[in-house]
Amino acid sequence: MTLDSSSGDPSKGKEDSALSLSEMKLRRIFCPGCLEEMAKEELVGNKCPLCGYRLAPEDLDEEINEDSDEELVWMLTQNLQRSLLEWLMDMGAAPLAAYRIASRVCEREDIPTKSGKTTAFTFTARMSPEEKVQEKRCRICGKTFTSEGKKVISGDLFDPEPTVEYFCSGCRPQN
């Protein structure tokens, strides 16, 4: 049994059908209509088989290259920033304070991989209704109070739990 009808060598048919990774990359394109990746060979009369969008000749010349890696890094950075914003705002940070902290980390060329200046944070947070009626102890003077105080959250993005401290209205947190 032969795989290639032109020659009697079955191994030759296998070699012809195997594509290198670089050849596969060059033959892949993105449809501007549905934004799906597909092989050029999948097109039906220069139309996308999924959405029917007619691809222009310049769309067919598109190659997957290093730009897609940059787009992936950008998407991951945006996802990290969104996650940081949600986490900080859930803890009670004001939106602007949360944005500044997340931006300080995400707008760097390289996202930090260890604890440092860019990952440390401190902000004044709003107290939840439950916290407003609970007894709290002032970090500076030790006085017990229930209302009219401040809640300060500090920590490092590499630590799992930030430090929450309360200050009475007579004491000021030192930032």
CSV table of C-alpha atoms in Angstrom, one decimal:
chain,number,residue,atom,x,y,z
A,1,MET,CA,0.0,0.0,0.0
A,2,THR,CA,1.5,3.4,-1.0
A,3,LEU,CA,0.6,6.8,0.1
A,4,ASP,CA,1.9,8.6,-2.9
A,5,SER,CA,0.6,7.4,-6.3
A,6,SER,CA,3.4,9.0,-8.3
A,7,SER,CA,6.1,6.9,-6.6
A,8,GLY,CA,6.1,3.6,-4.9
A,9,ASP,CA,7.9,4.9,-1.8
A,10,PRO,CA,5.5,5.3,1.2
A,11,SER,CA,7.9,7.4,3.2
A,12,LYS,CA,8.0,10.1,0.4
A,13,GLY,CA,4.2,10.7,0.9
A,14,LYS,CA,4.8,11.3,4.6
A,15,GLU,CA,7.5,13.8,4.0
A,16,ASP,CA,5.4,15.8,1.6
A,17,SER,CA,2.5,16.1,3.9
A,18,ALA,CA,4.5,17.1,7.0
A,19,LEU,CA,4.8,20.9,7.4
A,20,SER,CA,7.3,22.7,9.5
A,21,LEU,CA,6.0,25.1,12.2
A,22,SER,CA,7.3,28.1,10.3
A,23,GLU,CA,5.4,27.0,7.1
A,24,MET,CA,2.2,26.6,9.2
A,25,LYS,CA,2.6,30.1,10.7
A,26,LEU,CA,3.1,31.6,7.2
A,27,ARG,CA,-0.1,30.1,5.9
A,28,ARG,CA,-2.3,31.3,8.8
A,29,ILE,CA,-4.4,34.5,8.6
A,30,PHE,CA,-7.0,36.3,10.6
A,31,CYS,CA,-10.4,37.1,9.1
A,32,PRO,CA,-11.2,40.8,9.6
A,33,GLY,CA,-14.9,39.9,9.7
A,34,CYS,CA,-15.1,37.4,12.5
A,35,LEU,CA,-11.5,37.8,13.9
A,36,GLU,CA,-10.9,34.0,13.7
A,37,GLU,CA,-7.6,32.5,12.8
A,38,MET,CA,-7.6,30.1,9.9
A,39,ALA,CA,-5.4,28.6,7.2
A,40,LYS,CA,-5.3,30.2,3.8
A,41,GLU,CA,-6.3,26.9,2.4
A,42,GLU,CA,-9.6,27.0,4.3
A,43,LEU,CA,-10.8,30.0,2.3
A,44,VAL,CA,-13.6,29.3,-0.2
A,45,GLY,CA,-13.1,31.6,-3.1
A,46,ASN,CA,-11.3,34.2,-1.0
A,47,LYS,CA,-14.2,34.1,1.5
A,48,CYS,CA,-14.1,33.2,5.1
A,49,PRO,CA,-15.9,29.8,5.6
A,50,LEU,CA,-17.2,31.0,9.0
A,51,CYS,CA,-18.7,34.4,8.3
A,52,GLY,CA,-18.6,34.8,4.5
A,53,TYR,CA,-16.4,37.9,4.6
A,54,ARG,CA,-14.6,38.4,1.3
A,55,LEU,CA,-10.9,38.9,2.1
A,56,ALA,CA,-9.0,41.6,0.1
A,57,PRO,CA,-5.6,40.7,-1.4
A,58,GLU,CA,-3.8,42.7,1.3
A,59,ASP,CA,-5.6,40.6,4.0
A,60,LEU,CA,-4.3,37.4,2.4
A,61,ASP,CA,-0.7,38.7,2.7
A,62,GLU,CA,-1.0,39.0,6.5
A,63,GLU,CA,1.4,36.8,8.5
A,64,ILE,CA,1.5,35.9,12.2
A,65,ASN,CA,4.6,37.4,13.5
A,66,GLU,CA,6.1,38.9,16.7
A,67,ASP,CA,3.3,41.6,16.9
A,68,SER,CA,0.9,38.9,18.1
A,69,ASP,CA,3.2,38.4,21.1
A,70,GLU,CA,3.1,42.1,21.9
A,71,GLU,CA,-0.7,42.1,21.7
A,72,LEU,CA,-0.8,39.1,24.1
A,73,VAL,CA,1.5,41.0,26.5
A,74,TRP,CA,-0.8,44.1,26.3
A,75,MET,CA,-3.9,42.0,26.9
A,76,LEU,CA,-2.4,40.3,29.9
A,77,THR,CA,-1.2,43.6,31.3
A,78,GLN,CA,-4.7,45.1,30.9
A,79,ASN,CA,-6.2,42.1,32.6
A,80,LEU,CA,-3.8,42.4,35.5
A,81,GLN,CA,-4.6,46.1,35.8
A,82,ARG,CA,-8.4,45.4,35.8
A,83,SER,CA,-7.9,42.6,38.4
A,84,LEU,CA,-5.9,44.9,40.7
A,85,LEU,CA,-8.5,47.7,40.4
A,86,GLU,CA,-11.3,45.3,41.4
A,87,TRP,CA,-9.3,43.9,44.3
A,88,LEU,CA,-8.3,47.3,45.6
A,89,MET,CA,-11.8,48.8,45.3
A,90,ASP,CA,-13.3,45.7,47.0
A,91,MET,CA,-11.0,46.4,49.9
A,92,GLY,CA,-12.4,50.0,50.1
A,93,ALA,CA,-9.9,52.0,48.1
A,94,ALA,CA,-11.2,55.1,46.3
A,95,PRO,CA,-11.2,54.6,42.6
A,96,LEU,CA,-8.5,57.2,41.9
A,97,ALA,CA,-6.2,55.6,44.6
A,98,ALA,CA,-6.8,52.1,43.2
A,99,TYR,CA,-6.1,53.4,39.6
A,100,ARG,CA,-2.8,55.0,40.7
A,101,ILE,CA,-1.6,51.9,42.4
A,102,ALA,CA,-2.6,49.6,39.5
A,103,SER,CA,-1.0,52.0,37.0
A,104,ARG,CA,2.2,52.2,38.9
A,105,VAL,CA,2.6,48.4,38.6
A,106,CYS,CA,1.2,47.9,35.1
A,107,GLU,CA,2.6,50.8,33.2
A,108,ARG,CA,6.2,49.6,33.7
A,109,GLU,CA,8.0,48.0,30.8
A,110,ASP,CA,8.5,44.9,32.9
A,111,ILE,CA,6.0,43.8,35.5
A,112,PRO,CA,7.7,43.2,38.8
A,113,THR,CA,8.5,39.7,39.8
A,114,LYS,CA,9.5,40.3,43.4
A,115,SER,CA,8.5,42.7,46.2
A,116,GLY,CA,9.7,46.2,46.0
A,117,LYS,CA,8.8,49.9,45.8
A,118,THR,CA,6.4,49.5,42.9
A,119,THR,CA,4.4,46.7,44.6
A,120,ALA,CA,4.0,48.3,48.0
A,121,PHE,CA,0.9,50.3,48.6
A,122,THR,CA,-0.9,52.3,51.3
A,123,PHE,CA,-4.3,54.0,51.1
A,124,THR,CA,-7.2,55.2,53.2
A,125,ALA,CA,-10.2,53.0,52.7
A,126,ARG,CA,-13.8,53.6,53.4
A,127,MET,CA,-15.3,51.5,56.2
A,128,SER,CA,-18.1,49.1,55.6
A,129,PRO,CA,-21.4,49.7,57.5
A,130,GLU,CA,-20.4,46.7,59.7
A,131,GLU,CA,-17.0,48.2,60.5
A,132,LYS,CA,-18.5,51.6,61.4
A,133,VAL,CA,-20.5,50.0,64.3
A,134,GLN,CA,-17.8,47.6,65.5
A,135,GLU,CA,-15.3,48.5,68.2
A,136,LYS,CA,-11.9,49.3,66.8
A,137,ARG,CA,-8.6,50.0,68.6
A,138,CYS,CA,-6.5,53.0,67.4
A,139,ARG,CA,-3.1,52.0,66.2
A,140,ILE,CA,-1.3,55.1,67.7
A,141,CYS,CA,-3.0,55.8,71.1
A,142,GLY,CA,-4.7,52.5,71.7
A,143,LYS,CA,-8.1,54.2,72.4
A,144,THR,CA,-11.2,52.1,71.6
A,145,PHE,CA,-13.7,53.8,69.3
A,146,THR,CA,-16.7,52.9,67.1
A,147,SER,CA,-17.1,55.8,64.7
A,148,GLU,CA,-15.3,58.9,63.4
A,149,GLY,CA,-12.0,57.2,62.6
A,150,LYS,CA,-10.0,56.2,59.6
A,151,LYS,CA,-9.2,52.8,58.1
A,152,VAL,CA,-5.8,52.5,56.4
A,153,ILE,CA,-4.8,49.5,54.4
A,154,SER,CA,-1.1,48.8,53.5
A,155,GLY,CA,0.8,46.0,52.2
A,156,ASP,CA,2.6,44.6,49.2
A,157,LEU,CA,1.0,43.0,46.1
A,158,PHE,CA,3.2,39.9,46.7
A,159,ASP,CA,1.7,39.4,50.2
A,160,PRO,CA,-1.6,37.5,50.3
A,161,GLU,CA,-3.1,39.6,53.1
A,162,PRO,CA,-2.7,43.4,53.5
A,163,THR,CA,-2.4,45.0,56.9
A,164,VAL,CA,-5.6,46.9,58.0
A,165,GLU,CA,-5.1,49.5,60.7
A,166,TYR,CA,-7.6,51.9,62.4
A,167,PHE,CA,-7.0,55.4,63.7
A,168,CYS,CA,-9.2,57.4,66.0
A,169,SER,CA,-10.2,60.9,65.0
A,170,GLY,CA,-7.6,62.4,67.3
A,171,CYS,CA,-4.7,60.6,65.7
A,172,ARG,CA,-3.5,60.9,62.2
A,173,PRO,CA,-2.0,58.0,60.2
A,174,GLN,CA,1.6,58.6,59.2
A,175,ASN,CA,2.0,58.0,55.4
